[in-house]
Amino acid sequence: MTVVSIDNRPNVMVSLIIPVHNEETAIAPFLSAVHETVDPLRARGIDFEFLFVNDGSRDTTLEQLIEAQHRDNRIRILDLSRNFGKEAAMTAGLDACRGDAAIPIDVDLQDPPTLIPLLVGKWREGFDVVLARRCDRSSDSYMKRQTATLFYRLHNLIASQEIPRNVGDFRLVDRQVIEALKRLPERRRFMKGLFAWVGYRTAVIDYVRDARVSGTSKFSGWKLWNFALEGITSFSTVPLEIWTYIGGVISVGSFAYGAFTIIKTVFLGIDVPGYASLLVSMLFLGGIQLVGIGILGQYLGRVYNEIKQRPIYLLRQDIEAPAAPDNLVAMDAMLRRSADQP
Ligand code: UDP
Ligand code: MG
């Protein structure tokens, strides 16, 4: 798809949204890698805001961020009141960012900052969403890769909205898309699905996902399983509705078997044995009913959580950098000039 460039603004700002949870060792390498790639873009009229969302870290992450802010006034810190999870932290970032576009990015350098100029370039060509797709996930474990494949396959089979495979949260979204995302009210946020749901003109860039630069992944097997459940239940009601069909098939089968038994009894007389088939069918039906009720519970739990209308996150503080000294100088000069005027 070719898109005519529509974005000719001379100066634009891009917000990097960086959720951090116990990442004291990752911040310094992240900032130096990011500076290296984004600072040259300044000459092209592209400025950056580094919006860190401290998601209830219990180590020195916040202190490190504040210290980094003294050296770089493009850093802004949203400090959440506790750990709300990455999805909520990203939502906080998207709500608060001021850029003409935003890029959610992990602090562990698994989303390579070298891709940022490419994402921005595509955006300037006129795309509203630029996805970064992992074409090689060999840095992830075998299990994680397999389960991820299975998840995408199942999700896209039954969900109302397909999510692109192997695309994480690392992507660029235009201001228009940010505003659209803000209008989605759900409390439990499966961001990959929400990003896909809003649509807009989309371009894709492929990259190789590296291993974590330091620290360990915050997503264990159990968390990932729940994350997958969240994705499927947020965007599909198939698991809820499929019971109508399963029940239908079993009823038709039972009816046919009942009719067969009656006819057999009429013609061949009463047949006492049948203990095994009785037991098997009872257990089978009992099991399937429990699964059905469990799935109802999954959805009901989510309805309950949505209906409580609790906020997605709570902000403890929003730490802005003090205005740059050169801004102050410029403002001072302006005030003097206006004072000099008659
Ligand atoms: N993260 C967060 N809150 C959490 C868990 C993770 O803000 O509760 C952040 C984390 O600091 C990192 C990003 O989300 O910047 C991705 O986390 P991680 O690298 O652990 O996930 P993985 O790459 O293993 O999927
Ligand atoms: Mg990671």
mmCIF file of C-alpha atoms and ligand atoms in Angstrom:
data_model
loop_
_atom_site.group_PDB
_atom_site.id
_atom_site.type_symbol
_atom_site.label_atom_id
_atom_site.label_comp_id
_atom_site.label_asym_id
_atom_site.label_seq_id
_atom_site.Cartn_x
_atom_site.Cartn_y
_atom_site.Cartn_z
ATOM 1 C CA MET A 1 0.000 0.000 0.000
ATOM 2 C CA THR A 2 1.378 3.406 -0.839
ATOM 3 C CA VAL A 3 0.214 6.326 1.156
ATOM 4 C CA VAL A 4 0.659 9.928 0.168
ATOM 5 C CA SER A 5 2.475 11.879 2.828
ATOM 6 C CA ILE A 6 0.046 14.063 4.661
ATOM 7 C CA ASP A 7 2.184 14.978 7.587
ATOM 8 C CA ASN A 8 4.214 18.029 6.715
ATOM 9 C CA ARG A 9 4.361 19.628 10.133
ATOM 10 C CA PRO A 10 7.858 21.048 10.699
ATOM 11 C CA ASN A 11 8.107 20.089 14.377
ATOM 12 C CA VAL A 12 6.491 17.080 15.965
ATOM 13 C CA MET A 13 6.852 15.309 19.263
ATOM 14 C CA VAL A 14 6.855 11.566 19.848
ATOM 15 C CA SER A 15 6.206 10.148 23.337
ATOM 16 C CA LEU A 16 8.035 6.996 24.302
ATOM 17 C CA ILE A 17 5.891 5.210 26.875
ATOM 18 C CA ILE A 18 8.039 3.019 29.095
ATOM 19 C CA PRO A 19 6.322 0.924 31.802
ATOM 20 C CA VAL A 20 8.826 -0.103 34.467
ATOM 21 C CA HIS A 21 8.456 -2.549 37.328
ATOM 22 C CA ASN A 22 11.580 -3.298 39.395
ATOM 23 C CA GLU A 23 13.946 -2.383 36.590
ATOM 24 C CA GLU A 24 16.773 -0.571 38.401
ATOM 25 C CA THR A 25 19.459 -2.301 36.353
ATOM 26 C CA ALA A 26 17.824 -1.718 32.983
ATOM 27 C CA ILE A 27 17.199 2.028 33.050
ATOM 28 C CA ALA A 28 20.727 3.313 32.412
ATOM 29 C CA PRO A 29 21.443 1.009 29.425
ATOM 30 C CA PHE A 30 18.001 1.801 28.033
ATOM 31 C CA LEU A 31 18.493 5.560 28.219
ATOM 32 C CA SER A 32 21.917 5.455 26.629
ATOM 33 C CA ALA A 33 20.659 3.228 23.778
ATOM 34 C CA VAL A 34 17.652 5.457 23.227
ATOM 35 C CA HIS A 35 19.667 8.674 23.236
ATOM 36 C CA GLU A 36 21.970 7.258 20.630
ATOM 37 C CA THR A 37 19.129 6.602 18.196
ATOM 38 C CA VAL A 38 16.691 9.433 18.869
ATOM 39 C CA ASP A 39 19.013 12.393 19.394
ATOM 40 C CA PRO A 40 19.959 12.597 15.692
ATOM 41 C CA LEU A 41 16.232 12.898 14.865
ATOM 42 C CA ARG A 42 16.132 16.284 16.552
ATOM 43 C CA ALA A 43 17.772 17.807 13.492
ATOM 44 C CA ARG A 44 14.805 16.545 11.472
ATOM 45 C CA GLY A 45 12.369 18.389 13.740
ATOM 46 C CA ILE A 46 11.335 15.313 15.735
ATOM 47 C CA ASP A 47 11.416 15.804 19.483
ATOM 48 C CA PHE A 48 10.884 13.149 22.125
ATOM 49 C CA GLU A 49 9.239 12.863 25.492
ATOM 50 C CA PHE A 50 10.342 9.906 27.638
ATOM 51 C CA LEU A 51 7.322 9.021 29.704
ATOM 52 C CA PHE A 52 8.267 6.421 32.297
ATOM 53 C CA VAL A 53 5.402 4.780 34.149
ATOM 54 C CA ASN A 54 6.665 3.405 37.457
ATOM 55 C CA ASP A 55 4.366 0.461 38.041
ATOM 56 C CA GLY A 56 4.798 -0.047 41.793
ATOM 57 C CA SER A 57 8.516 -0.848 41.779
ATOM 58 C CA ARG A 58 9.923 -1.898 45.121
ATOM 59 C CA ASP A 59 13.582 -1.354 44.251
ATOM 60 C CA THR A 60 15.377 1.908 43.448
ATOM 61 C CA THR A 61 13.740 2.344 40.031
ATOM 62 C CA LEU A 62 11.970 5.565 41.017
ATOM 63 C CA GLU A 63 15.111 7.121 42.530
ATOM 64 C CA GLN A 64 17.048 6.251 39.401
ATOM 65 C CA LEU A 65 14.414 7.818 37.206
ATOM 66 C CA ILE A 66 14.360 11.017 39.242
ATOM 67 C CA GLU A 67 18.123 11.200 39.057
ATOM 68 C CA ALA A 68 18.033 10.672 35.285
ATOM 69 C CA GLN A 69 15.447 13.428 35.040
ATOM 70 C CA HIS A 70 17.938 15.920 36.530
ATOM 71 C CA ARG A 71 20.178 15.238 33.556
ATOM 72 C CA ASP A 72 17.464 15.143 30.891
ATOM 73 C CA ASN A 73 14.364 17.272 31.119
ATOM 74 C CA ARG A 74 12.592 15.273 28.431
ATOM 75 C CA ILE A 75 11.974 12.600 31.063
ATOM 76 C CA ARG A 76 8.618 12.621 32.787
ATOM 77 C CA ILE A 77 7.642 10.095 35.451
ATOM 78 C CA LEU A 78 4.181 8.824 36.243
ATOM 79 C CA ASP A 79 4.341 7.056 39.564
ATOM 80 C CA LEU A 80 1.444 4.648 40.070
ATOM 81 C CA SER A 81 0.177 3.980 43.592
ATOM 82 C CA ARG A 82 0.998 0.249 43.369
ATOM 83 C CA ASN A 83 1.676 -2.470 40.811
ATOM 84 C CA PHE A 84 -1.262 -2.482 38.414
ATOM 85 C CA GLY A 85 0.362 -4.576 35.672
ATOM 86 C CA LYS A 86 1.895 -3.638 32.349
ATOM 87 C CA GLU A 87 -1.410 -3.143 30.542
ATOM 88 C CA ALA A 88 -2.647 -0.611 33.102
ATOM 89 C CA ALA A 89 0.740 1.120 33.148
ATOM 90 C CA MET A 90 0.626 1.507 29.378
ATOM 91 C CA THR A 91 -2.896 2.885 29.603
ATOM 92 C CA ALA A 92 -1.686 5.465 32.130
ATOM 93 C CA GLY A 93 1.077 6.435 29.715
ATOM 94 C CA LEU A 94 -1.253 6.744 26.741
ATOM 95 C CA ASP A 95 -3.685 8.843 28.789
ATOM 96 C CA ALA A 96 -0.999 11.263 29.910
ATOM 97 C CA CYS A 97 1.348 11.513 26.939
ATOM 98 C CA ARG A 98 1.534 14.759 25.008
ATOM 99 C CA GLY A 99 3.174 13.615 21.774
ATOM 100 C CA ASP A 100 1.722 13.740 18.272
ATOM 101 C CA ALA A 101 2.416 10.025 18.316
ATOM 102 C CA ALA A 102 3.345 7.498 20.995
ATOM 103 C CA ILE A 103 5.524 4.392 21.069
ATOM 104 C CA PRO A 104 5.080 1.954 23.980
ATOM 105 C CA ILE A 105 8.471 0.314 24.489
ATOM 106 C CA ASP A 106 9.905 -2.162 27.045
ATOM 107 C CA VAL A 107 12.799 -0.943 29.137
ATOM 108 C CA ASP A 108 14.751 -4.210 28.847
ATOM 109 C CA LEU A 109 15.891 -3.392 25.272
ATOM 110 C CA GLN A 110 13.959 -6.371 23.889
ATOM 111 C CA ASP A 111 12.211 -3.816 21.717
ATOM 112 C CA PRO A 112 15.255 -2.410 19.899
ATOM 113 C CA PRO A 113 15.378 1.411 20.023
ATOM 114 C CA THR A 114 17.180 1.357 16.658
ATOM 115 C CA LEU A 115 13.755 0.685 15.169
ATOM 116 C CA ILE A 116 12.348 3.998 16.409
ATOM 117 C CA PRO A 117 13.593 6.070 13.429
ATOM 118 C CA LEU A 118 12.019 3.497 11.073
ATOM 119 C CA LEU A 119 8.683 3.606 12.916
ATOM 120 C CA VAL A 120 8.739 7.394 12.841
ATOM 121 C CA GLY A 121 9.678 7.382 9.154
ATOM 122 C CA LYS A 122 6.663 5.240 8.235
ATOM 123 C CA TRP A 123 4.414 7.453 10.352
ATOM 124 C CA ARG A 124 5.674 10.523 8.504
ATOM 125 C CA GLU A 125 4.761 8.773 5.259
ATOM 126 C CA GLY A 126 1.179 8.950 6.454
ATOM 127 C CA PHE A 127 0.452 5.706 8.327
ATOM 128 C CA ASP A 128 -1.471 5.982 11.600
ATOM 129 C CA VAL A 129 -0.154 2.759 13.131
ATOM 130 C CA VAL A 130 3.263 1.244 12.494
ATOM 131 C CA LEU A 131 3.670 -2.263 13.904
ATOM 132 C CA ALA A 132 7.003 -3.806 14.799
ATOM 133 C CA ARG A 133 6.715 -7.531 14.087
ATOM 134 C CA ARG A 134 9.125 -10.097 15.507
ATOM 135 C CA CYS A 135 10.257 -12.191 12.585
ATOM 136 C CA ASP A 136 12.577 -14.265 14.785
ATOM 137 C CA ARG A 137 11.735 -15.178 18.372
ATOM 138 C CA SER A 138 14.674 -17.456 19.021
ATOM 139 C CA SER A 139 15.490 -15.389 22.136
ATOM 140 C CA ASP A 140 12.250 -16.673 23.694
ATOM 141 C CA SER A 141 12.126 -20.177 25.145
ATOM 142 C CA TYR A 142 10.750 -23.094 23.095
ATOM 143 C CA MET A 143 7.671 -23.332 25.337
ATOM 144 C CA LYS A 144 6.944 -19.609 25.081
ATOM 145 C CA ARG A 145 7.169 -19.721 21.290
ATOM 146 C CA GLN A 146 4.914 -22.751 20.993
ATOM 147 C CA THR A 147 2.293 -21.436 23.386
ATOM 148 C CA ALA A 148 2.374 -18.045 21.675
ATOM 149 C CA THR A 149 1.720 -19.694 18.286
ATOM 150 C CA LEU A 150 -1.124 -21.720 19.734
ATOM 151 C CA PHE A 151 -2.617 -18.632 21.345
ATOM 152 C CA TYR A 152 -2.584 -16.551 18.153
ATOM 153 C CA ARG A 153 -4.095 -19.418 16.194
ATOM 154 C CA LEU A 154 -6.923 -20.017 18.660
ATOM 155 C CA HIS A 155 -7.589 -16.341 19.263
ATOM 156 C CA ASN A 156 -7.785 -15.455 15.583
ATOM 157 C CA LEU A 157 -9.977 -18.462 14.919
ATOM 158 C CA ILE A 158 -12.690 -17.405 17.336
ATOM 159 C CA ALA A 159 -12.219 -13.694 18.057
ATOM 160 C CA SER A 160 -14.250 -10.957 16.416
ATOM 161 C CA GLN A 161 -11.065 -9.011 15.773
ATOM 162 C CA GLU A 162 -7.887 -10.652 14.512
ATOM 163 C CA ILE A 163 -4.677 -9.653 16.239
ATOM 164 C CA PRO A 164 -1.572 -9.647 14.089
ATOM 165 C CA ARG A 165 0.796 -12.523 14.916
ATOM 166 C CA ASN A 166 4.067 -11.876 16.708
ATOM 167 C CA VAL A 167 3.356 -8.227 17.258
ATOM 168 C CA GLY A 168 3.836 -7.085 20.841
ATOM 169 C CA ASP A 169 3.022 -3.713 22.288
ATOM 170 C CA PHE A 170 6.016 -2.141 20.536
ATOM 171 C CA ARG A 171 4.452 0.001 17.831
ATOM 172 C CA LEU A 172 3.863 3.600 16.894
ATOM 173 C CA VAL A 173 0.386 5.052 17.180
ATOM 174 C CA ASP A 174 -0.702 8.435 15.908
ATOM 175 C CA ARG A 175 -2.485 10.948 18.169
ATOM 176 C CA GLN A 176 -5.774 10.076 16.469
ATOM 177 C CA VAL A 177 -5.330 6.445 17.527
ATOM 178 C CA ILE A 178 -4.385 7.471 21.073
ATOM 179 C CA GLU A 179 -7.617 9.443 21.325
ATOM 180 C CA ALA A 180 -9.555 6.442 19.975
ATOM 181 C CA LEU A 181 -7.954 4.178 22.600
ATOM 182 C CA LYS A 182 -8.910 6.616 25.341
ATOM 183 C CA ARG A 183 -12.532 6.164 24.346
ATOM 184 C CA LEU A 184 -12.464 2.429 25.069
ATOM 185 C CA PRO A 185 -13.821 2.175 28.602
ATOM 186 C CA GLU A 186 -12.980 -1.393 29.602
ATOM 187 C CA ARG A 187 -11.221 -1.847 32.940
ATOM 188 C CA ARG A 188 -9.462 -5.095 32.102
ATOM 189 C CA ARG A 189 -7.251 -4.117 29.278
ATOM 190 C CA PHE A 190 -5.822 -6.509 26.741
ATOM 191 C CA MET A 191 -3.871 -3.853 24.881
ATOM 192 C CA LYS A 192 -2.890 -5.969 21.868
ATOM 193 C CA GLY A 193 -6.571 -6.578 21.196
ATOM 194 C CA LEU A 194 -7.582 -2.978 21.821
ATOM 195 C CA PHE A 195 -4.869 -1.732 19.464
ATOM 196 C CA ALA A 196 -6.181 -4.096 16.781
ATOM 197 C CA TRP A 197 -9.805 -3.210 17.453
ATOM 198 C CA VAL A 198 -9.387 0.507 16.743
ATOM 199 C CA GLY A 199 -8.010 -0.172 13.267
ATOM 200 C CA TYR A 200 -6.587 2.763 11.190
ATOM 201 C CA ARG A 201 -4.056 2.641 8.385
ATOM 202 C CA THR A 202 -1.339 0.252 9.393
ATOM 203 C CA ALA A 203 2.199 -0.485 8.225
ATOM 204 C CA VAL A 204 4.501 -3.286 9.436
ATOM 205 C CA ILE A 205 8.241 -3.404 10.069
ATOM 206 C CA ASP A 206 10.006 -6.707 10.839
ATOM 207 C CA TYR A 207 12.697 -7.111 13.476
ATOM 208 C CA VAL A 208 14.563 -9.732 15.478
ATOM 209 C CA ARG A 209 13.731 -9.851 19.184
ATOM 210 C CA ASP A 210 16.820 -9.929 21.403
ATOM 211 C CA ALA A 211 17.175 -11.428 24.840
ATOM 212 C CA ARG A 212 16.633 -9.250 27.891
ATOM 213 C CA VAL A 213 19.607 -6.960 28.620
ATOM 214 C CA SER A 214 19.343 -7.449 32.407
ATOM 215 C CA GLY A 215 16.946 -8.626 35.115
ATOM 216 C CA THR A 216 14.324 -11.305 34.514
ATOM 217 C CA SER A 217 10.970 -11.486 32.758
ATOM 218 C CA LYS A 218 7.987 -10.484 34.901
ATOM 219 C CA PHE A 219 5.671 -12.865 33.078
ATOM 220 C CA SER A 220 5.559 -16.395 34.456
ATOM 221 C CA GLY A 221 3.681 -19.279 32.845
ATOM 222 C CA TRP A 222 0.612 -18.722 35.036
ATOM 223 C CA LYS A 223 0.531 -14.972 34.269
ATOM 224 C CA LEU A 224 0.816 -15.692 30.545
ATOM 225 C CA TRP A 225 -2.020 -18.223 30.749
ATOM 226 C CA ASN A 226 -4.254 -15.628 32.406
ATOM 227 C CA PHE A 227 -3.159 -13.077 29.860
ATOM 228 C CA ALA A 228 -4.226 -15.430 27.053
ATOM 229 C CA LEU A 229 -7.594 -16.007 28.778
ATOM 230 C CA GLU A 230 -8.019 -12.255 29.042
ATOM 231 C CA GLY A 231 -7.336 -11.867 25.333
ATOM 232 C CA ILE A 232 -9.803 -14.531 24.292
ATOM 233 C CA THR A 233 -12.614 -13.545 26.643
ATOM 234 C CA SER A 234 -12.214 -9.842 25.788
ATOM 235 C CA PHE A 235 -12.660 -10.329 22.100
ATOM 236 C CA SER A 236 -14.758 -13.441 21.667
ATOM 237 C CA THR A 237 -17.966 -14.826 23.066
ATOM 238 C CA VAL A 238 -17.516 -18.111 21.207
ATOM 239 C CA PRO A 239 -16.520 -20.067 24.359
ATOM 240 C CA LEU A 240 -19.749 -18.853 25.910
ATOM 241 C CA GLU A 241 -21.979 -19.665 22.977
ATOM 242 C CA ILE A 242 -20.429 -22.953 21.916
ATOM 243 C CA TRP A 243 -22.314 -24.750 24.742
ATOM 244 C CA THR A 244 -25.547 -24.334 22.849
ATOM 245 C CA TYR A 245 -24.077 -26.473 20.087
ATOM 246 C CA ILE A 246 -22.305 -28.963 22.313
ATOM 247 C CA GLY A 247 -25.546 -29.358 24.301
ATOM 248 C CA GLY A 248 -27.518 -29.718 21.065
ATOM 249 C CA VAL A 249 -25.265 -32.446 19.701
ATOM 250 C CA ILE A 250 -25.323 -34.365 22.996
ATOM 251 C CA SER A 251 -29.138 -34.074 23.232
ATOM 252 C CA VAL A 252 -29.626 -35.375 19.696
ATOM 253 C CA GLY A 253 -27.201 -38.229 20.437
ATOM 254 C CA SER A 254 -28.965 -39.082 23.707
ATOM 255 C CA PHE A 255 -32.365 -39.030 22.012
ATOM 256 C CA ALA A 256 -31.158 -41.376 19.272
ATOM 257 C CA TYR A 257 -29.574 -43.700 21.820
ATOM 258 C CA GLY A 258 -32.808 -43.618 23.923
ATOM 259 C CA ALA A 259 -34.892 -44.517 20.885
ATOM 260 C CA PHE A 260 -32.498 -47.312 20.010
ATOM 261 C CA THR A 261 -32.695 -48.706 23.587
ATOM 262 C CA ILE A 262 -36.510 -48.632 23.607
ATOM 263 C CA ILE A 263 -36.761 -50.384 20.252
ATOM 264 C CA LYS A 264 -34.161 -52.932 21.321
ATOM 265 C CA THR A 265 -36.064 -53.597 24.599
ATOM 266 C CA VAL A 266 -39.368 -54.005 22.733
ATOM 267 C CA PHE A 267 -37.951 -56.510 20.282
ATOM 268 C CA LEU A 268 -35.232 -58.270 22.280
ATOM 269 C CA GLY A 269 -36.473 -57.924 25.857
ATOM 270 C CA ILE A 270 -34.816 -56.291 28.890
ATOM 271 C CA ASP A 271 -31.060 -56.260 28.866
ATOM 272 C CA VAL A 272 -29.639 -55.854 32.404
ATOM 273 C CA PRO A 273 -25.972 -55.134 31.786
ATOM 274 C CA GLY A 274 -25.210 -51.463 31.110
ATOM 275 C CA TYR A 275 -23.425 -50.402 34.219
ATOM 276 C CA ALA A 276 -20.263 -49.323 32.379
ATOM 277 C CA SER A 277 -22.040 -47.272 29.722
ATOM 278 C CA LEU A 278 -24.185 -45.621 32.397
ATOM 279 C CA LEU A 279 -21.172 -44.646 34.455
ATOM 280 C CA VAL A 280 -19.196 -43.370 31.464
ATOM 281 C CA SER A 281 -22.034 -41.244 30.149
ATOM 282 C CA MET A 282 -22.780 -39.806 33.591
ATOM 283 C CA LEU A 283 -19.158 -38.866 34.175
ATOM 284 C CA PHE A 284 -18.864 -37.435 30.686
ATOM 285 C CA LEU A 285 -21.961 -35.279 31.035
ATOM 286 C CA GLY A 286 -21.008 -34.189 34.562
ATOM 287 C CA GLY A 287 -17.561 -33.152 33.367
ATOM 288 C CA ILE A 288 -18.829 -31.265 30.384
ATOM 289 C CA GLN A 289 -21.373 -29.417 32.501
ATOM 290 C CA LEU A 290 -18.684 -28.331 34.937
ATOM 291 C CA VAL A 291 -16.520 -27.024 32.100
ATOM 292 C CA GLY A 292 -19.509 -25.094 30.771
ATOM 293 C CA ILE A 293 -20.230 -23.599 34.180
ATOM 294 C CA GLY A 294 -16.552 -22.736 34.566
ATOM 295 C CA ILE A 295 -16.591 -20.815 31.318
ATOM 296 C CA LEU A 296 -19.739 -18.989 32.383
ATOM 297 C CA GLY A 297 -17.799 -18.110 35.537
ATOM 298 C CA GLN A 298 -14.890 -16.726 33.529
ATOM 299 C CA TYR A 299 -17.198 -14.314 31.745
ATOM 300 C CA LEU A 300 -19.289 -13.543 34.796
ATOM 301 C CA GLY A 301 -16.141 -12.652 36.740
ATOM 302 C CA ARG A 302 -15.174 -10.250 34.016
ATOM 303 C CA VAL A 303 -18.625 -8.701 33.881
ATOM 304 C CA TYR A 304 -18.428 -8.256 37.658
ATOM 305 C CA ASN A 305 -15.065 -6.549 37.394
ATOM 306 C CA GLU A 306 -16.244 -4.235 34.628
ATOM 307 C CA ILE A 307 -19.403 -3.296 36.425
ATOM 308 C CA LYS A 308 -17.556 -2.150 39.535
ATOM 309 C CA GLN A 309 -16.199 0.711 37.427
ATOM 310 C CA ARG A 310 -12.996 1.006 39.383
ATOM 311 C CA PRO A 311 -10.293 3.143 37.801
ATOM 312 C CA ILE A 312 -7.725 1.251 35.724
ATOM 313 C CA TYR A 313 -4.826 2.722 37.721
ATOM 314 C CA LEU A 314 -4.199 5.289 40.445
ATOM 315 C CA LEU A 315 -1.547 7.944 40.116
ATOM 316 C CA ARG A 316 0.572 8.766 43.151
ATOM 317 C CA GLN A 317 2.499 11.558 41.478
ATOM 318 C CA ASP A 318 3.266 12.995 38.061
ATOM 319 C CA ILE A 319 6.847 14.191 38.177
ATOM 320 C CA GLU A 320 7.620 16.697 35.457
ATOM 321 C CA ALA A 321 11.099 17.956 34.755
ATOM 322 C CA PRO A 322 11.714 21.588 35.667
ATOM 323 C CA ALA A 323 11.697 23.840 32.599
ATOM 324 C CA ALA A 324 14.990 23.786 30.726
ATOM 325 C CA PRO A 325 17.374 26.592 31.618
ATOM 326 C CA ASP A 326 17.528 27.716 27.972
ATOM 327 C CA ASN A 327 13.724 27.901 27.912
ATOM 328 C CA LEU A 328 13.864 30.121 30.952
ATOM 329 C CA VAL A 329 16.449 32.323 29.262
ATOM 330 C CA ALA A 330 14.260 32.601 26.154
ATOM 331 C CA MET A 331 11.196 33.402 28.233
ATOM 332 C CA ASP A 332 13.107 35.969 30.215
ATOM 333 C CA ALA A 333 14.287 37.664 27.009
ATOM 334 C CA MET A 334 10.730 37.700 25.693
ATOM 335 C CA LEU A 335 9.397 39.281 28.870
ATOM 336 C CA ARG A 336 12.115 41.936 28.745
ATOM 337 C CA ARG A 337 11.284 42.742 25.151
ATOM 338 C CA SER A 338 7.578 43.100 25.870
ATOM 339 C CA ALA A 339 8.396 45.274 28.911
ATOM 340 C CA ASP A 340 10.611 47.522 26.759
ATOM 341 C CA GLN A 341 7.825 48.126 24.283
ATOM 342 C CA PRO A 342 5.905 51.379 24.809
HETATM 343 N N1 UDP B 1 6.184 -4.375 33.476
HETATM 344 C C1 UDP B 1 5.342 -3.512 34.166
HETATM 345 N N2 UDP B 1 4.501 -4.013 35.127
HETATM 346 C C2 UDP B 1 4.432 -5.346 35.408
HETATM 347 C C3 UDP B 1 5.264 -6.226 34.675
HETATM 348 C C4 UDP B 1 6.120 -5.712 33.715
HETATM 349 O O1 UDP B 1 5.367 -2.300 33.941
HETATM 350 O O2 UDP B 1 3.654 -5.726 36.295
HETATM 351 C C5 UDP B 1 7.108 -3.831 32.441
HETATM 352 C C6 UDP B 1 8.564 -4.245 32.604
HETATM 353 O O3 UDP B 1 9.244 -3.380 33.490
HETATM 354 C C7 UDP B 1 9.086 -4.128 31.185
HETATM 355 C C8 UDP B 1 7.870 -4.513 30.349
HETATM 356 O O4 UDP B 1 6.728 -4.341 31.192
HETATM 357 O O5 UDP B 1 9.468 -2.813 30.833
HETATM 358 C C9 UDP B 1 7.933 -5.936 29.822
HETATM 359 O O6 UDP B 1 8.129 -6.847 30.897
HETATM 360 P P1 UDP B 1 8.982 -8.184 30.728
HETATM 361 O O7 UDP B 1 10.262 -7.888 30.022
HETATM 362 O O8 UDP B 1 9.094 -8.779 32.081
HETATM 363 O O9 UDP B 1 8.040 -9.059 29.800
HETATM 364 P P2 UDP B 1 8.463 -10.063 28.603
HETATM 365 O O10 UDP B 1 9.416 -9.331 27.715
HETATM 366 O O11 UDP B 1 9.088 -11.223 29.268
HETATM 367 O O12 UDP B 1 7.175 -10.392 27.925
HETATM 368 MG MG MG B 2 11.051 -8.350 28.213
#
